[in-house]
Coordinates of C-alpha atoms in Angstrom, one line a residue:
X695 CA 52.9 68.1 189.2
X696 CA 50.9 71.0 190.4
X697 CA 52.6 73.8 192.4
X698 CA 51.5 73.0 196.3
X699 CA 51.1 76.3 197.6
X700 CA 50.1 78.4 194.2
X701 CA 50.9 82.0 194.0
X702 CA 52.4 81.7 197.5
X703 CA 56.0 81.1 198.1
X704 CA 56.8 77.5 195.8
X705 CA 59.0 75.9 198.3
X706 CA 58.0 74.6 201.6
X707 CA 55.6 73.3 203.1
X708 CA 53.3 75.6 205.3
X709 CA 53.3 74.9 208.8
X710 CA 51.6 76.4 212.2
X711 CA 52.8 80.0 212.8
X712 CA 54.4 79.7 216.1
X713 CA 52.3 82.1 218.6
X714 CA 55.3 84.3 219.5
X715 CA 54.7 85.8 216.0
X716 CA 51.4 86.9 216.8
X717 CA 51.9 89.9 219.1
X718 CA 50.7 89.2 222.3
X719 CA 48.0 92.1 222.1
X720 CA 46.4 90.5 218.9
X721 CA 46.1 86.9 220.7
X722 CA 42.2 86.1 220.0
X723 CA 41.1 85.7 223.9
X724 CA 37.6 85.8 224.3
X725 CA 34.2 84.6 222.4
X726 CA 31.0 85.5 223.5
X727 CA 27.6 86.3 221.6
X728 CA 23.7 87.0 222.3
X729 CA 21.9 90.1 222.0
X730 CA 20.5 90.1 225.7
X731 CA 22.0 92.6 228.1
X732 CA 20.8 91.0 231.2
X733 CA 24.1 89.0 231.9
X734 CA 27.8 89.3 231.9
X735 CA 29.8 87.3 229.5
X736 CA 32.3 85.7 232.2
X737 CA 29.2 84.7 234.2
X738 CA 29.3 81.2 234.5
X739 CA 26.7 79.4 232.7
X740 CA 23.7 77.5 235.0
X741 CA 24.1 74.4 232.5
X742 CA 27.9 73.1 233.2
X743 CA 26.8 69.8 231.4
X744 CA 26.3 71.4 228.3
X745 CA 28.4 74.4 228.2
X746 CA 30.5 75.1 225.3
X747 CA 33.2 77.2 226.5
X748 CA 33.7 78.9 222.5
X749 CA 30.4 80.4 221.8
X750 CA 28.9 81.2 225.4
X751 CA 25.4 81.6 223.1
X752 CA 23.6 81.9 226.6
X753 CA 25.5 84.5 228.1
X754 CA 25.9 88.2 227.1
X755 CA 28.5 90.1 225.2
X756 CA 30.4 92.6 227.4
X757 CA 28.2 95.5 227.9
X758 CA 31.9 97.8 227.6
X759 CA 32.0 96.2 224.1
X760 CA 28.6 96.2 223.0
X761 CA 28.7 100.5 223.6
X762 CA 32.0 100.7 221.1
X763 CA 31.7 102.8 218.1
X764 CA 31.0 100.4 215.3
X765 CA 33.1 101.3 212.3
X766 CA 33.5 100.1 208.9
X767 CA 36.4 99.7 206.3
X768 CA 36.0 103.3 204.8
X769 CA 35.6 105.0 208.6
X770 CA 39.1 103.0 209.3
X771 CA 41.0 104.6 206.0
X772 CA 41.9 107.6 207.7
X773 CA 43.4 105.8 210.7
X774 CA 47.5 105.4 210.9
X775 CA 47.1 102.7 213.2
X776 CA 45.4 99.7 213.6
X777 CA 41.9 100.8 216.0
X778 CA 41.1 100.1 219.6
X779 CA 37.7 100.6 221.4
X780 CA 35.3 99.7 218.4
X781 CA 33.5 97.1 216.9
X782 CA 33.0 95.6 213.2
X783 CA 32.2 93.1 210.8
X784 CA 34.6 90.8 209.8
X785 CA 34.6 91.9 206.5
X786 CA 35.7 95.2 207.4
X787 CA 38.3 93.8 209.9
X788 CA 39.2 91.6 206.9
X789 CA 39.3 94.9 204.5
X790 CA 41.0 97.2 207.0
X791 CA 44.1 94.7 207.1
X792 CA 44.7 94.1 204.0
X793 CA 43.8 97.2 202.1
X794 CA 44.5 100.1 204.6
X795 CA 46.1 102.4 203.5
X796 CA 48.4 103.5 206.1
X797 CA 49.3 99.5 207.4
X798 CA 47.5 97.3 205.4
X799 CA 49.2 94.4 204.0
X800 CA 48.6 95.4 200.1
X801 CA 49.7 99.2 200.7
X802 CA 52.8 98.6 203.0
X803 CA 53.6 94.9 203.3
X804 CA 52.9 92.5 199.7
X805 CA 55.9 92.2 197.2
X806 CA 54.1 90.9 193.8
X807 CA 58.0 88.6 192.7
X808 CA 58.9 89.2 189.3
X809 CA 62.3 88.4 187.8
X810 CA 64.8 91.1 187.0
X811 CA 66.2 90.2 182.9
X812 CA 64.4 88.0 180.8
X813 CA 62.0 85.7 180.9
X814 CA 62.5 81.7 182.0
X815 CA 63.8 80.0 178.8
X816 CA 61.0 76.9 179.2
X817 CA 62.1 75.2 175.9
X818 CA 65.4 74.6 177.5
X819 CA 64.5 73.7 180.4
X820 CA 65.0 69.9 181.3
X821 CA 62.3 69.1 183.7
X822 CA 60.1 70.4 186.5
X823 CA 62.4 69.8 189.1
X824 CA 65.4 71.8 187.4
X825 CA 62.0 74.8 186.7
X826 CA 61.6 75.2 190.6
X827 CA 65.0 75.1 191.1
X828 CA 65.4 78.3 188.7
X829 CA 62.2 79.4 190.5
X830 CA 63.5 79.2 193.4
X831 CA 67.1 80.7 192.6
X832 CA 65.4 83.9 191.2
X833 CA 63.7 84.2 194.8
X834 CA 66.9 84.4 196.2
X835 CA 67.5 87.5 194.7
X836 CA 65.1 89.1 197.1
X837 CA 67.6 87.9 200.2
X838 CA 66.8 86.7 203.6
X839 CA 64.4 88.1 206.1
X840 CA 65.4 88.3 210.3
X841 CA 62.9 87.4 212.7
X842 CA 59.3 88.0 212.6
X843 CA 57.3 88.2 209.4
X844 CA 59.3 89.7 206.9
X845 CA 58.8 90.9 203.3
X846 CA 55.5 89.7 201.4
X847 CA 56.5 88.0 198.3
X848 CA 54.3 86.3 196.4
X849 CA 53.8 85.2 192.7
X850 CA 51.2 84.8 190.4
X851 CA 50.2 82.8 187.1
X852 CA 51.3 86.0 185.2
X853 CA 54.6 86.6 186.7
X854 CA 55.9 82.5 186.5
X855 CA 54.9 82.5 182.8
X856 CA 55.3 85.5 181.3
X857 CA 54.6 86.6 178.8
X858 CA 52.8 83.3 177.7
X859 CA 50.0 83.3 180.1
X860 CA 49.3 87.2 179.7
X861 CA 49.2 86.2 175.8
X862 CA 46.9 83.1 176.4
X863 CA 44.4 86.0 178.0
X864 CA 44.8 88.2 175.4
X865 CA 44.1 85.3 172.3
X866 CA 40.7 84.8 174.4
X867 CA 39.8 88.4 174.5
X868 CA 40.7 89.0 171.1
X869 CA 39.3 86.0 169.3
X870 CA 35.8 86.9 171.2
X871 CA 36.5 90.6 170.0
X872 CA 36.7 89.8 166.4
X873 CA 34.0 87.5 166.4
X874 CA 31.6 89.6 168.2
X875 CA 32.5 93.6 167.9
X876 CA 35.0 94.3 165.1
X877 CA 35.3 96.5 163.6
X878 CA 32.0 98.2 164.8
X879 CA 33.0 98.8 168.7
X880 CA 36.6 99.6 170.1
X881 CA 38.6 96.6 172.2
X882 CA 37.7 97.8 175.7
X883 CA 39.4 96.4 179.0
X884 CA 39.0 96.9 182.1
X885 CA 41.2 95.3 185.1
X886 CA 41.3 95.8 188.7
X887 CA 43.9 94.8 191.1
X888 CA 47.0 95.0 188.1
X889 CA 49.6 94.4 189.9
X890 CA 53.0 95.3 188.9
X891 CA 50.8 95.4 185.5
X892 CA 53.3 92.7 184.1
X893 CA 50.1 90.9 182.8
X894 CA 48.5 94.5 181.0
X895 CA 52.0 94.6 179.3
X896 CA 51.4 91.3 178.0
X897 CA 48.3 91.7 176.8
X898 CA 49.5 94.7 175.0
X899 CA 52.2 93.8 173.5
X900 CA 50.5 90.9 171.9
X901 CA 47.7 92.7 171.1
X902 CA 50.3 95.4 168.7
X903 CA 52.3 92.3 167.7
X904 CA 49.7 90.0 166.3
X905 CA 47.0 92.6 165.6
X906 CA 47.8 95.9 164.7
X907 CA 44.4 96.5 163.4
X908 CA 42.9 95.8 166.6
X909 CA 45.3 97.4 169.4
X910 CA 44.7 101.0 167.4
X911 CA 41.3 100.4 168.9
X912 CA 41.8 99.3 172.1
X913 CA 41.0 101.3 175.4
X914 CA 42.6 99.4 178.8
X915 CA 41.6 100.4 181.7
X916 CA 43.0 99.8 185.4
X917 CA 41.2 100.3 189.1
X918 CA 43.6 99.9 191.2
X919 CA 43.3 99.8 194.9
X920 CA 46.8 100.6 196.2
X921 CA 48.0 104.0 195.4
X922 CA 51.8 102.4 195.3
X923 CA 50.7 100.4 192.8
X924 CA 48.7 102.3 190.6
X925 CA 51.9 104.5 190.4
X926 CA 54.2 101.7 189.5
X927 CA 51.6 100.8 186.5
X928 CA 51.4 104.1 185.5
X929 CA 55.2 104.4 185.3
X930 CA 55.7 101.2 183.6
X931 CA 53.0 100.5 181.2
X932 CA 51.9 104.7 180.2
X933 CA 55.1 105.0 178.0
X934 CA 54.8 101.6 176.0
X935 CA 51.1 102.2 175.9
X936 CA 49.1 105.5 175.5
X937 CA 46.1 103.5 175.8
X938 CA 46.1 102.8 179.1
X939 CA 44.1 104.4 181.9
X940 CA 44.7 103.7 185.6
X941 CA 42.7 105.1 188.0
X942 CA 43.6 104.9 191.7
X943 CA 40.2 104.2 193.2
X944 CA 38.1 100.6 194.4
X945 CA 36.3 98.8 192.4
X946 CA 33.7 98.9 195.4
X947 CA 33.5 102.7 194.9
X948 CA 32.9 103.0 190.8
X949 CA 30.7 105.7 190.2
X950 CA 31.0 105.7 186.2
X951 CA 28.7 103.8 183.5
X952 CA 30.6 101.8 180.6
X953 CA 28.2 102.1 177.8
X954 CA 30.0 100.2 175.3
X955 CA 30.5 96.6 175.3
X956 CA 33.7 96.1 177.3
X957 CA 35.8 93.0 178.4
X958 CA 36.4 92.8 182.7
X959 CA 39.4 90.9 183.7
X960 CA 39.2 89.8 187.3
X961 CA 42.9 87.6 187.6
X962 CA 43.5 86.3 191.2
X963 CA 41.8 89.6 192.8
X964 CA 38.6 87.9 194.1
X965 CA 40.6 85.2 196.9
X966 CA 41.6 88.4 198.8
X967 CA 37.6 90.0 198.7
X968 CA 36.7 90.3 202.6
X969 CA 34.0 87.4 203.5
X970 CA 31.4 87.9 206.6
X971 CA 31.2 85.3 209.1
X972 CA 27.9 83.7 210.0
X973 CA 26.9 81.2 212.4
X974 CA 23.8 79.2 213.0
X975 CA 21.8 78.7 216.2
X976 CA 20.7 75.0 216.5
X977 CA 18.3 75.8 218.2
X978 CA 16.6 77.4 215.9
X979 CA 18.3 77.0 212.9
X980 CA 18.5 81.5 212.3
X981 CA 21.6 82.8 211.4
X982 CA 23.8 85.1 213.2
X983 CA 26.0 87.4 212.2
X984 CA 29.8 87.9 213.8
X985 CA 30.8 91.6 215.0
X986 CA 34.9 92.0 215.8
X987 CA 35.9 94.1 219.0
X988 CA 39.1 95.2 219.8
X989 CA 39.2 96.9 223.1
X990 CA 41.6 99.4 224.7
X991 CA 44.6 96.8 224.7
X992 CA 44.0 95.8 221.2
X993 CA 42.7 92.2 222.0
X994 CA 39.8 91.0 220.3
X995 CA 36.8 89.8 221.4
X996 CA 33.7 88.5 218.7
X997 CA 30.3 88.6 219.6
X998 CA 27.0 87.3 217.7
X999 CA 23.4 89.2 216.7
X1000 CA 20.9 88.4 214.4
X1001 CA 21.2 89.8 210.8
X1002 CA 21.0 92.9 210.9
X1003 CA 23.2 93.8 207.8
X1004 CA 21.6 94.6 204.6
X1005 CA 24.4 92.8 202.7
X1006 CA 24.6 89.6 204.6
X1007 CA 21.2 89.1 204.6
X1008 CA 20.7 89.9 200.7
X1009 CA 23.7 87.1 200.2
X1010 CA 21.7 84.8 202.6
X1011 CA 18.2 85.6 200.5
X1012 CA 20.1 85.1 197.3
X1013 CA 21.2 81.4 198.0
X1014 CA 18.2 80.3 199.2
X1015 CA 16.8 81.5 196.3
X1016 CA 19.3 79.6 194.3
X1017 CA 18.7 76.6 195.6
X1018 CA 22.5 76.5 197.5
X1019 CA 21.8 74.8 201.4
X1020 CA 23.8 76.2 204.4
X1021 CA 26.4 73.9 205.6
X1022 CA 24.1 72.7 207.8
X1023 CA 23.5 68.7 208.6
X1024 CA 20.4 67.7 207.0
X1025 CA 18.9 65.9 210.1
X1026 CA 18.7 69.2 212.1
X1027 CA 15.8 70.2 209.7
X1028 CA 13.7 68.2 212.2
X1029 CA 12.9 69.8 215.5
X1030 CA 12.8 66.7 217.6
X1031 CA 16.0 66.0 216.4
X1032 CA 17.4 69.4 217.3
X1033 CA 15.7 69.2 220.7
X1034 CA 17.8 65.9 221.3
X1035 CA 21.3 67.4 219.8
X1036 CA 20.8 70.5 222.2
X1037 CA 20.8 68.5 225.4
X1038 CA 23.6 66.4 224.4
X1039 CA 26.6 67.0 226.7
X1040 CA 29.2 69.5 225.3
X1041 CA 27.4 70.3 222.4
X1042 CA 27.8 73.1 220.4
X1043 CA 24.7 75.7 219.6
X1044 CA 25.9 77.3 217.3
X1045 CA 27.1 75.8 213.7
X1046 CA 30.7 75.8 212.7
X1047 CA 31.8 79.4 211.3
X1048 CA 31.1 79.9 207.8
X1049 CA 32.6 82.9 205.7
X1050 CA 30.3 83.8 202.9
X1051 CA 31.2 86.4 200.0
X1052 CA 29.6 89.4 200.9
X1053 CA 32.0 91.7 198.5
X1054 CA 32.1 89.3 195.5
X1055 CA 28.3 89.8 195.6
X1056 CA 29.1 93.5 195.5
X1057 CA 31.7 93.4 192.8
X1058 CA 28.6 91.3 190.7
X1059 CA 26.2 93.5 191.4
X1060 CA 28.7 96.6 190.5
X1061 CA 29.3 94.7 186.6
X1062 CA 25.6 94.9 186.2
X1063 CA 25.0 98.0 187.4
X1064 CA 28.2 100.1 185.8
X1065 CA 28.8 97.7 183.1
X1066 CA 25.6 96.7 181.3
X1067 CA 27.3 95.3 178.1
X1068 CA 30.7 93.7 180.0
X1069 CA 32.1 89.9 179.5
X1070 CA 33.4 88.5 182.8
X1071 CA 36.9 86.7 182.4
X1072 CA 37.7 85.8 186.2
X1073 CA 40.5 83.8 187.7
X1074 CA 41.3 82.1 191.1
X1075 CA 41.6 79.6 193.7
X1076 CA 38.6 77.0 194.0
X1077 CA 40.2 74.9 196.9
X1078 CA 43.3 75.7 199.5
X1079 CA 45.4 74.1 201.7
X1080 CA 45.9 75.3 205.2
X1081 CA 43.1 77.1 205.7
X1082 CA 41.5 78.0 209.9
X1083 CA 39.0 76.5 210.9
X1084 CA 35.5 76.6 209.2
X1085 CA 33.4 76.8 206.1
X1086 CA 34.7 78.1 203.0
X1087 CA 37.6 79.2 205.5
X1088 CA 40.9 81.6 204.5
X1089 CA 44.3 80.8 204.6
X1090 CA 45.9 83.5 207.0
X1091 CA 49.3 83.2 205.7
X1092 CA 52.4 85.1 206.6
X1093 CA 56.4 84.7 205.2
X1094 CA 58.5 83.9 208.2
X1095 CA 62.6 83.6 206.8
X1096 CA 61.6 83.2 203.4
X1097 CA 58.8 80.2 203.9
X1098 CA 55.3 80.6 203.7
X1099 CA 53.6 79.7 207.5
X1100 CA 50.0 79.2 207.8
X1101 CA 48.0 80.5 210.8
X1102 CA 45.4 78.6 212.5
X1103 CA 43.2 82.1 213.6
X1104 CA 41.6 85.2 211.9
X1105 CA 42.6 87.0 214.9
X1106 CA 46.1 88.7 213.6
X1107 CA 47.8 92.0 213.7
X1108 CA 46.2 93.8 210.4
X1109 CA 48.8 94.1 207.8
X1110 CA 51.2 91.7 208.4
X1111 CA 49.4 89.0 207.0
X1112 CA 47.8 87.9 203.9
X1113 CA 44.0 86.5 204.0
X1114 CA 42.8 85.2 200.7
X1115 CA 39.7 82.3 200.2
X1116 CA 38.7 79.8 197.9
X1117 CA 35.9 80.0 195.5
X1118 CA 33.1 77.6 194.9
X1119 CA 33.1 78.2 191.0
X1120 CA 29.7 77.3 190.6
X1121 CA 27.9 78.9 193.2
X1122 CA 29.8 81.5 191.5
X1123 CA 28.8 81.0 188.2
X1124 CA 24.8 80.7 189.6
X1125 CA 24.8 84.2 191.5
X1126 CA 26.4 85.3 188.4
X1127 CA 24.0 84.8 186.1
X1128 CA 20.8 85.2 188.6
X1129 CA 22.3 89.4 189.3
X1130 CA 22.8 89.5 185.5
X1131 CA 19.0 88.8 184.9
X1132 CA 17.7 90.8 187.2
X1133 CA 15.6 93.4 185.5
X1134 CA 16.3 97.3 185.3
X1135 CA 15.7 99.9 188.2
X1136 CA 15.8 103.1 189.2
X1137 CA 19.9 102.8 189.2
X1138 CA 19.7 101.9 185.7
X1139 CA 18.9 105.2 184.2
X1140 CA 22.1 106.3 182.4
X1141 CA 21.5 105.3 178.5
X1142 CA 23.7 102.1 176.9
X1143 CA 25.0 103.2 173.9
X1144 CA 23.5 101.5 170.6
X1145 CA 25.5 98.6 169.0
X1146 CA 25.2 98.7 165.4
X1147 CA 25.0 94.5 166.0
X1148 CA 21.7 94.8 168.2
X1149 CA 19.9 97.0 165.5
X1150 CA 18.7 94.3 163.2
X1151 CA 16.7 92.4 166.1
X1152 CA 14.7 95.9 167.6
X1153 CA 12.7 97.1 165.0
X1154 CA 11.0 93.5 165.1
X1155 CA 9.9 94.4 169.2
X1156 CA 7.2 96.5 167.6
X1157 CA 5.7 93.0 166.1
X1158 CA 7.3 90.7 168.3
X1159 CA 3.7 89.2 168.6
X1160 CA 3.4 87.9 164.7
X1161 CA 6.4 86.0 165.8
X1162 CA 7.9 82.9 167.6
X1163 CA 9.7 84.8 169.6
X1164 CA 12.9 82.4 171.3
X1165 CA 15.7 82.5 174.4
X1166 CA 17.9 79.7 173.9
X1167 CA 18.4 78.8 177.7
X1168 CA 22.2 79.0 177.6
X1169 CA 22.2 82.6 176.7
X1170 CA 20.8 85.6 178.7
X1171 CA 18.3 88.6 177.5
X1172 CA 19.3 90.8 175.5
X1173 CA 20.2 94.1 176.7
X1174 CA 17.5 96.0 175.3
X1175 CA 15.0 93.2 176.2
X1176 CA 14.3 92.0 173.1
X1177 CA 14.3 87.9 172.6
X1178 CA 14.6 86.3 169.3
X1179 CA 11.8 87.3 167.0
X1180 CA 13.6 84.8 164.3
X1181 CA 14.1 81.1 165.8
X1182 CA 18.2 82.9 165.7
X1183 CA 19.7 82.5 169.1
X1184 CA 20.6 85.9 170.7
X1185 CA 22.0 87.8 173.8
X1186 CA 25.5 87.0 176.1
X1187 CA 26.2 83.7 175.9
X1188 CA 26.3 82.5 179.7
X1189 CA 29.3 81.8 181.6
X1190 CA 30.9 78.8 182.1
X1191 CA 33.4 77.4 184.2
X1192 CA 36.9 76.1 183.1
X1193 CA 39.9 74.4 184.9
X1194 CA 43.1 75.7 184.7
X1195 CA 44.3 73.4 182.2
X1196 CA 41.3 73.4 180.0
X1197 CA 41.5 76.8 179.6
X1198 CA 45.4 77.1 178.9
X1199 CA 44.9 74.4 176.4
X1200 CA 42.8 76.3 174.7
X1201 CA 44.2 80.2 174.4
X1202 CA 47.6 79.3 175.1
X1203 CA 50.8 78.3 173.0
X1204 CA 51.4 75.6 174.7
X1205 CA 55.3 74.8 172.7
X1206 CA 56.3 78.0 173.9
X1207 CA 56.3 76.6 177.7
X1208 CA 56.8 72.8 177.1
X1209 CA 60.1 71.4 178.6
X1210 CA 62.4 69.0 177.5
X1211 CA 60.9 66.3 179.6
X1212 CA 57.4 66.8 178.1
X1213 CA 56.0 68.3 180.7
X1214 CA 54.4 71.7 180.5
X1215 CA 53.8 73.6 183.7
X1216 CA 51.4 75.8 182.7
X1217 CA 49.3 73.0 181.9
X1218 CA 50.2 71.5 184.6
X1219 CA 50.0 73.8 187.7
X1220 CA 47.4 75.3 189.5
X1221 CA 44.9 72.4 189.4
X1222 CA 43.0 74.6 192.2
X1223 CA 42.6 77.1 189.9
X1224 CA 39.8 77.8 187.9
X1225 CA 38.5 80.3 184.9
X1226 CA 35.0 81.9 184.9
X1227 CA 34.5 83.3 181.0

């Protein structure tokens, strides 16, 4: 029986948040879009018949908001308070509220639940039911909120079955280490977004238990966002572990190259990466990108222009050239057709919102870039419940009196809510693999140290041509370019994508966590979870 809400709190079911939770300044109260200054957005539009009051495509935005400073994320760190009298895109609104550093919901608000004393006893455990019940009594311990969203708490995969599911990760990484780079190259880790660090203790620990030849070579290696929880890592993991680096700093700002092959753990981070929002005119079938205001009350307006933003329009260029369609219905490809839907009453002209992952296509784009020689192991959500309206659409989610209420609106007070987003595994796993092969630039000048494993295929380059040289398909270049001279498959084996189960079945000890009943949750759970490796 898989756990209905995940991570998020396990009993409950999420409901509407009542709108006297959302401060009345916050309300979302206005939508208006166009580029064209000749008009006023409250000026009534000539069509009545077919005027959709949401989008007001015809009509232009506010000229008072259009003249705000436009910001971004990193201009909004230094701010104590949530801004008024600017404009952005909504992935820096979505940034801004949850990673802030003065009020964003990671910094001041999220409490990661772990459970004081040791770990749940699984084997004695007689069923599920009797499992959430201990679940839920070790919530308890974090007491009852008053009115209004209170404290944050959440778990994770890690936390519910620790140390087994921290030690399924670390049998993956370790059986692909000894197959591949022992004893030639050291074990290095990286992570970002750690957490309490509960699952780099795991790891760890299993690492020094099981191999001891292995952990005396192993480097890990934490970016951490929030500066509160860099400091709890440091103070929990630094005296168990000299190995361990954590570096305060994100991801989205690495400035240094890994040249050794290295091993990037990405565990429920990527759901919380701010998304853009993009709409399609039917008329013409262009897309538009959506800019945030917040005027000098703090209430938000959102207005629409043409892609201008070198991000969003390199995601955009990237799926067509993948081959993955906007959620567009196929019919409006013709133009009669579209000329007919336009001047149907009440129709829409622009396309239902659609939130595409701007910052996961940074974070891909950093692996390539920073770490030429890394293997991806990623975690996290591929479908949700409760999400706002829209394509690929969050779940704005807040704890209201110790239950988990979903919100039906972007349009919150930054930092007291959570915003995380599913993940369409294999578009995923296709960008992937398509920034991977890109060939070098001018970014790519720092050397990649030499692996005593690539040595025996680059003398051959100089006579690659006296040979059949072969790339198996399901395997990318090799780092230094050269295919197989030798009919031998080389190069990265490419990703692939793995249910929850699949993969817990394979890495995991699986008796350690089975109950009395037969069931196992770790098996069981999370069936809208899914592994990239």
């Amino acid at each position: 029986m898989p756990v209905r809400h995940l991570r998020k709190f396990i009993s409950g079911r999420h409901s509407s948040l009542p709108i006297s939770l959302i401060p009345a300044r916050h309300r979302h109260r206005r939508f208006f879009a166009s580029t064209s200054s000749a008009s006023r957005a409250s000026k009534p539009s000539k069509d009545r018949f077919n005027y959709n009051p949401e989008v007001f495509f015809d009509a232009a935005p506010d000229p008072e908001h259009m003249a705000y400073t436009r910001v971004t994320s990193n201009d909004l760190d230094k701010y104590t308070k949530p801004p008024t009298r600017v404009k952005m895109l909504v992935r820096d609104f979505i940034e801004d509220s949850l990673y802030n550093p003065h009020y964003g919901y990671f910094p001041q608000q999220a409490t990661i639940f772990t459970s004081a004393g040791e770990p749940i006893d699984f084997r004695a455990m007689r069923d599920t039911v009797e499992f959430q019940n201990e679940v839920a009594r070790r919530y308890s311990t974090y007491g009852t909120d008053s009115e209004g969203p209170g404290r944050q708490i959440w778990h994770t995969p890690t936390e519910l079955f620790k140390p087994y599911y921290g030690q399924a990760i670390a049998q993956c990484l370790v059986s692909e280490y000894l197959l591949k780079y022992f004893p030639y190259e050291d074990l290095v880790i990286y992570e970002i977004g750690a957490g309490n660090g509960t699952l780099a203790t795991d790891i760890l620990d299993f690492i020094q238990n099981e191999y001891p030849e292995v952990y005396e070579r192993t480097h890990y290696n934490i970016v951490e966002i929030s500066g509160r929880l860099a400091r709890l890592q440091q103070k929990l993991l630094l005296p168990r572990h000299p190995c361990v680096s954590v570096t305060h700093k994100s991801i989205f700002h690495w400035d240094r190259r890994e040249p050794s092959p290295c091993f990037f753990l990405a565990m429920e981070v990527i759901d919380n990466f701010a998304h853009d929002m993009i709409r399609y005119d039917y008329r013409t079938l262009e897309p538009h990108q959506a800019l945030i205001t917040v005027d000098a009350k703090g209430d938000y307006g959102i207005y629409y222009t043409r892609v201008t933003d070198p991000l969003i329009a390199s995601f955009l260029n990237l799926r067509r050239r993948l081959g993955h369609p906007p959620p567009l219905p196929s019919i409006l490809k013709s133009p009669s057709v579209r000329s007919i839907y336009n001047h149907l009453p009440f129709a829409p002209n622009l396309s239902t919102p659609e939130y595409v992952p701007t910052r996961l296509l940074s974070l891909l784009r950093t692996l390539r870039t920073h770490f030429p020689r890394h293997r991806l192991l990623l975690s996290d959500f591929s479908s949700l419940p409760d999400a706002i309206p829209g394509v690929n659409a969050p779940v704005v989610q807040a704890r209201v009196r110790g239950t988990a209420v979903a919100c039906s609106t972007l349009f919150v007070q930054p930092g007291l809510f959570d915003i995380f987003f599913p993940t369409h595994f294999g578009h995923l796993r296709d960008m992937y693999e398509h920034v991977l092969a890109q060939p070098s630039t001018s970014d790519d000048r720092l050397p990649i140290g030499p692996s005593p494993l690539a040595s025996s295929s680059s003398p051959l380059s100089a006579g690659a041509g006296f040979f059949s040289s072969y790339q198996p398909q399901n395997r990318r270049i090799p780092v230094d370019g050269v295919a197989s001279a030798s009919g031998l498959p080389v190069g990265e084996r490419k990703s692939n994508v793995f249910t929850h189960a699949e993969f817990m079945e394979t890495y995991a000890d699986l008796e350690s966590t089975r109950l009395r009943s037969g069931e196992n949750p770790i098996v069981d759970y999370y069936k809208n979870v899914k592994f990239l490796f």
